[in-house]
Amino acid sequence: MKKIEVEQKVLAKNDDWARANRERLRAGGIFSFNMISSPGSGKTSLLERTLAALRGELPLAVIEGDIQTDNDAARLRGFGFPVVQINTGGLCHLDASMISRTLDGLDLDALRLLIVENVGNLVCPSSYDLGEDEKVVLISTTEGDDKPLKYPAIFRRATVMIVNKTDLVPYTDFSLERVRANALGINPDLTVFELSCRTGQGLDAWLDWIRSRVAPPPAR
Amino acid sequence: MKKIEVEQKVLAKNDDWARANRERLRAGGIFSFNMISSPGSGKTSLLERTLAALRGELPLAVIEGDIQTDNDAARLRGFGFPVVQINTGGLCHLDASMISRTLDGLDLDALRLLIVENVGNLVCPSSYDLGEDEKVVLISTTEGDDKPLKYPAIFRRATVMIVNKTDLVPYTDFSLERVRANALGINPDLTVFELSCRTGQGLDAWLDWIRSRVAPPPAR
């Protein structure tokens, strides 16, 4: 069918761009991850917490993907790191060519970490490699612990799952054990963090994971 | 660009199917709506409440769209209404041809209401008319009251917005006034329902809306 052929060509082209991005970032010693979740799971809130904690410690930049508006980028600009907004113009995901163009405008020599916040969508972004080192999938405790079963592709491709809004567990039927079992059943290698951006509980383990992934600065 | 041309052809073809579905449903005196939200906003929970309330009152059928699994359909089968599962096989939305094939298998003469639960995705389903009478967008209070601004397309195309999980408002920064203002700013004609599937609060107004939309049975 014609639509599928075109999609396969689009994905193959995307993979070429992703490969180039990956080589470029690795050559620069920059660790990168791509945050994927439904709208409202807390990607931007987690980034606010993360940037506040890493201020003065780690030179990083953020690429914000949104269908429309630069509200999220505006929320993050106060932390003093470069934040670049990509508006996809209705498209349901970021792609690697958008990231490539954005990298052209960043001072990569000054960076050790690149964080990409994808469009809020648990489906489409899973197919588009951006050239990142790792995909981080977020789920919040108000979404139901069955979500890894219903949207398995992203849980299969991610290396990290963050369960956000643990402060709301007492008010829901959500089970941390069940979501963990459901996700690990799909991908046993997932690293899992449980945290609350609201209370700050569990954030340290997430921040330590980032620190452990970022390469030491090159010796001069 | 080739991809856009193919997409336009796909959407035009979809509109043809949607038109045929609409004519078929209206000729049969069947009111229909299409429920769209992010994963975990509570579409299936609201349907559980809705089917429980309308049992013995209104002959209806449900079409369940999912990327994978028939978990949601299984949740709804206990109410004694026909529930048909469509697995999209990875596709991020239902389309009108899938609905057409499903209508072929339903006893339309026996129905007065058709409810479609779309794939959990606030972006892609907004572009695909299924032939339904109305689009109902759900948002839950844990997702943030900025979501209409960030994902405006579906709020523009919907006629009804349901704000679910009002029981969780005290534990969040969510403002019912703000989400209403944000949504009505995009689409002043939206009918808004605030409810909690957990406590049952606000459900009656939603059920009355459904009842008001369903045509009286044809005189014999």
Tab-separated table of N, CA and C in Angstrom, chain A residues 129-188:
chain	number	residue	atom	x	y	z
A	129	ASP	N	13.578	7.545	15.942
A	129	ASP	CA	14.884	7.697	16.566
A	129	ASP	C	15.375	9.122	16.286
A	130	LEU	N	15.810	9.819	17.319
A	130	LEU	CA	16.319	11.187	17.134
A	130	LEU	C	17.841	11.224	17.133
A	131	GLY	N	18.471	10.076	17.424
A	131	GLY	CA	19.917	10.049	17.578
A	131	GLY	C	20.334	10.166	19.037
A	132	GLU	N	19.346	10.101	19.943
A	132	GLU	CA	19.631	10.190	21.375
A	132	GLU	C	20.307	8.907	21.860
A	133	ASP	N	20.988	8.992	23.017
A	133	ASP	CA	21.544	7.780	23.619
A	133	ASP	C	20.458	6.902	24.214
A	134	GLU	N	19.502	7.517	24.909
A	134	GLU	CA	18.488	6.710	25.587
A	134	GLU	C	17.114	7.383	25.490
A	135	LYS	N	16.098	6.532	25.451
A	135	LYS	CA	14.719	7.007	25.517
A	135	LYS	C	14.215	6.811	26.938
A	136	VAL	N	13.608	7.842	27.501
A	136	VAL	CA	13.065	7.799	28.853
A	136	VAL	C	11.549	7.945	28.736
A	137	VAL	N	10.823	6.927	29.150
A	137	VAL	CA	9.358	7.007	29.091
A	137	VAL	C	8.824	7.369	30.482
A	138	LEU	N	7.921	8.326	30.526
A	138	LEU	CA	7.267	8.714	31.788
A	138	LEU	C	5.836	8.230	31.780
A	139	ILE	N	5.391	7.829	32.945
A	139	ILE	CA	3.983	7.518	33.139
A	139	ILE	C	3.625	8.068	34.507
A	140	SER	N	2.410	8.578	34.654
A	140	SER	CA	2.047	9.089	35.973
A	140	SER	C	1.023	8.162	36.619
A	141	THR	N	0.975	8.198	37.928
A	141	THR	CA	0.175	7.214	38.675
A	141	THR	C	-1.322	7.413	38.487
A	142	THR	N	-1.715	8.521	37.890
A	142	THR	CA	-3.143	8.730	37.657
A	142	THR	C	-3.596	8.155	36.318
A	143	GLU	N	-2.663	7.631	35.534
A	143	GLU	CA	-3.010	7.119	34.197
A	143	GLU	C	-3.424	5.651	34.200
A	144	GLY	N	-3.207	4.958	35.308
A	144	GLY	CA	-3.536	3.528	35.339
A	144	GLY	C	-2.299	2.680	35.105
A	145	ASP	N	-2.198	1.579	35.871
A	145	ASP	CA	-0.985	0.753	35.786
A	145	ASP	C	-0.997	-0.210	34.609
A	146	ASP	N	-2.075	-0.154	33.793
A	146	ASP	CA	-2.154	-1.020	32.606
A	146	ASP	C	-1.500	-0.404	31.375
A	147	LYS	N	-1.024	0.819	31.477
A	147	LYS	CA	-0.590	1.523	30.271
A	147	LYS	C	0.575	0.847	29.539
A	148	PRO	N	1.557	0.237	30.212
A	148	PRO	CA	2.601	-0.469	29.448
A	148	PRO	C	2.027	-1.580	28.556
A	149	LEU	N	0.969	-2.238	29.005
A	149	LEU	CA	0.363	-3.301	28.194
A	149	LEU	C	-0.321	-2.722	26.966
A	150	LYS	N	-0.923	-1.545	27.127
A	150	LYS	CA	-1.718	-0.992	26.037
A	150	LYS	C	-0.883	-0.214	25.022
A	151	TYR	N	0.267	0.294	25.447
A	151	TYR	CA	1.140	1.068	24.553
A	151	TYR	C	2.552	0.500	24.629
A	152	PRO	N	2.736	-0.777	24.245
A	152	PRO	CA	3.999	-1.459	24.548
A	152	PRO	C	5.213	-0.946	23.773
A	153	ALA	N	5.002	-0.362	22.588
A	153	ALA	CA	6.157	-0.047	21.730
A	153	ALA	C	7.165	0.839	22.451
A	154	ILE	N	6.691	1.873	23.103
A	154	ILE	CA	7.641	2.796	23.720
A	154	ILE	C	8.319	2.161	24.941
A	155	PHE	N	7.602	1.282	25.643
A	155	PHE	CA	8.224	0.612	26.792
A	155	PHE	C	9.289	-0.389	26.326
A	156	ARG	N	9.114	-0.920	25.122
A	156	ARG	CA	10.096	-1.836	24.552
A	156	ARG	C	11.364	-1.067	24.146
A	157	ARG	N	11.186	0.153	23.630
A	157	ARG	CA	12.334	0.906	23.085
A	157	ARG	C	13.025	1.778	24.127
A	158	ALA	N	12.354	2.046	25.232
A	158	ALA	CA	12.966	2.892	26.260
A	158	ALA	C	13.977	2.085	27.072
A	159	THR	N	14.919	2.781	27.698
A	159	THR	CA	15.833	2.142	28.647
A	159	THR	C	15.439	2.494	30.080
A	160	VAL	N	14.691	3.581	30.232
A	160	VAL	CA	14.302	4.054	31.563
A	160	VAL	C	12.796	4.304	31.584
A	161	MET	N	12.150	3.889	32.672
A	161	MET	CA	10.751	4.264	32.897
A	161	MET	C	10.686	5.068	34.194
A	162	ILE	N	10.087	6.233	34.115
A	162	ILE	CA	9.854	7.045	35.309
A	162	ILE	C	8.371	6.991	35.649
A	163	VAL	N	8.068	6.603	36.875
A	163	VAL	CA	6.691	6.629	37.362
A	163	VAL	C	6.548	7.892	38.207
A	164	ASN	N	5.839	8.867	37.679
A	164	ASN	CA	5.725	10.181	38.320
A	164	ASN	C	4.406	10.282	39.095
A	165	LYS	N	4.330	11.278	39.957
A	165	LYS	CA	3.137	11.558	40.781
A	165	LYS	C	2.878	10.455	41.807
A	166	THR	N	3.934	9.940	42.420
A	166	THR	CA	3.736	8.913	43.454
A	166	THR	C	2.960	9.477	44.641
A	167	ASP	N	2.962	10.810	44.818
A	167	ASP	CA	2.179	11.407	45.915
A	167	ASP	C	0.675	11.179	45.749
A	168	LEU	N	0.233	10.878	44.508
A	168	LEU	CA	-1.210	10.701	44.282
A	168	LEU	C	-1.660	9.242	44.395
A	169	VAL	N	-0.711	8.321	44.600
A	169	VAL	CA	-1.082	6.901	44.680
A	169	VAL	C	-2.198	6.629	45.692
A	170	PRO	N	-2.164	7.246	46.885
A	170	PRO	CA	-3.219	6.928	47.862
A	170	PRO	C	-4.628	7.272	47.377
A	171	TYR	N	-4.744	8.129	46.386
A	171	TYR	CA	-6.068	8.567	45.925
A	171	TYR	C	-6.512	7.846	44.653
A	172	THR	N	-5.755	6.823	44.234
A	172	THR	CA	-6.055	6.115	42.982
A	172	THR	C	-6.034	4.604	43.234
A	173	ASP	N	-6.354	3.834	42.179
A	173	ASP	CA	-6.249	2.373	42.256
A	173	ASP	C	-4.902	1.897	41.723
A	174	PHE	N	-4.004	2.821	41.466
A	174	PHE	CA	-2.720	2.498	40.843
A	174	PHE	C	-1.849	1.670	41.787
A	175	SER	N	-1.223	0.631	41.233
A	175	SER	CA	-0.282	-0.178	42.014
A	175	SER	C	1.114	-0.047	41.418
A	176	LEU	N	2.062	0.408	42.236
A	176	LEU	CA	3.445	0.543	41.768
A	176	LEU	C	4.014	-0.828	41.399
A	177	GLU	N	3.626	-1.855	42.136
A	177	GLU	CA	4.107	-3.221	41.840
A	177	GLU	C	3.589	-3.663	40.464
A	178	ARG	N	2.303	-3.399	40.221
A	178	ARG	CA	1.711	-3.857	38.957
A	178	ARG	C	2.305	-3.134	37.758
A	179	VAL	N	2.507	-1.821	37.862
A	179	VAL	CA	3.047	-1.110	36.697
A	179	VAL	C	4.467	-1.583	36.418
A	180	ARG	N	5.205	-1.851	37.466
A	180	ARG	CA	6.566	-2.355	37.326
A	180	ARG	C	6.541	-3.737	36.649
A	181	ALA	N	5.661	-4.605	37.116
A	181	ALA	CA	5.558	-5.951	36.526
A	181	ALA	C	5.121	-5.868	35.067
A	182	ASN	N	4.145	-5.007	34.778
A	182	ASN	CA	3.669	-4.865	33.402
A	182	ASN	C	4.776	-4.349	32.484
A	183	ALA	N	5.534	-3.377	32.961
A	183	ALA	CA	6.594	-2.792	32.124
A	183	ALA	C	7.768	-3.755	31.964
A	184	LEU	N	8.176	-4.383	33.062
A	184	LEU	CA	9.323	-5.291	32.985
A	184	LEU	C	8.974	-6.557	32.206
A	185	GLY	N	7.699	-6.911	32.166
A	185	GLY	CA	7.281	-8.032	31.327
A	185	GLY	C	7.526	-7.751	29.851
A	186	ILE	N	7.426	-6.501	29.469
A	186	ILE	CA	7.664	-6.092	28.080
A	186	ILE	C	9.147	-5.880	27.830
A	187	ASN	N	9.823	-5.316	28.817
A	187	ASN	CA	11.243	-4.982	28.657
A	187	ASN	C	11.959	-5.168	29.999
A	188	PRO	N	12.550	-6.356	30.200
A	188	PRO	CA	13.160	-6.670	31.502
A	188	PRO	C	14.371	-5.795	31.834
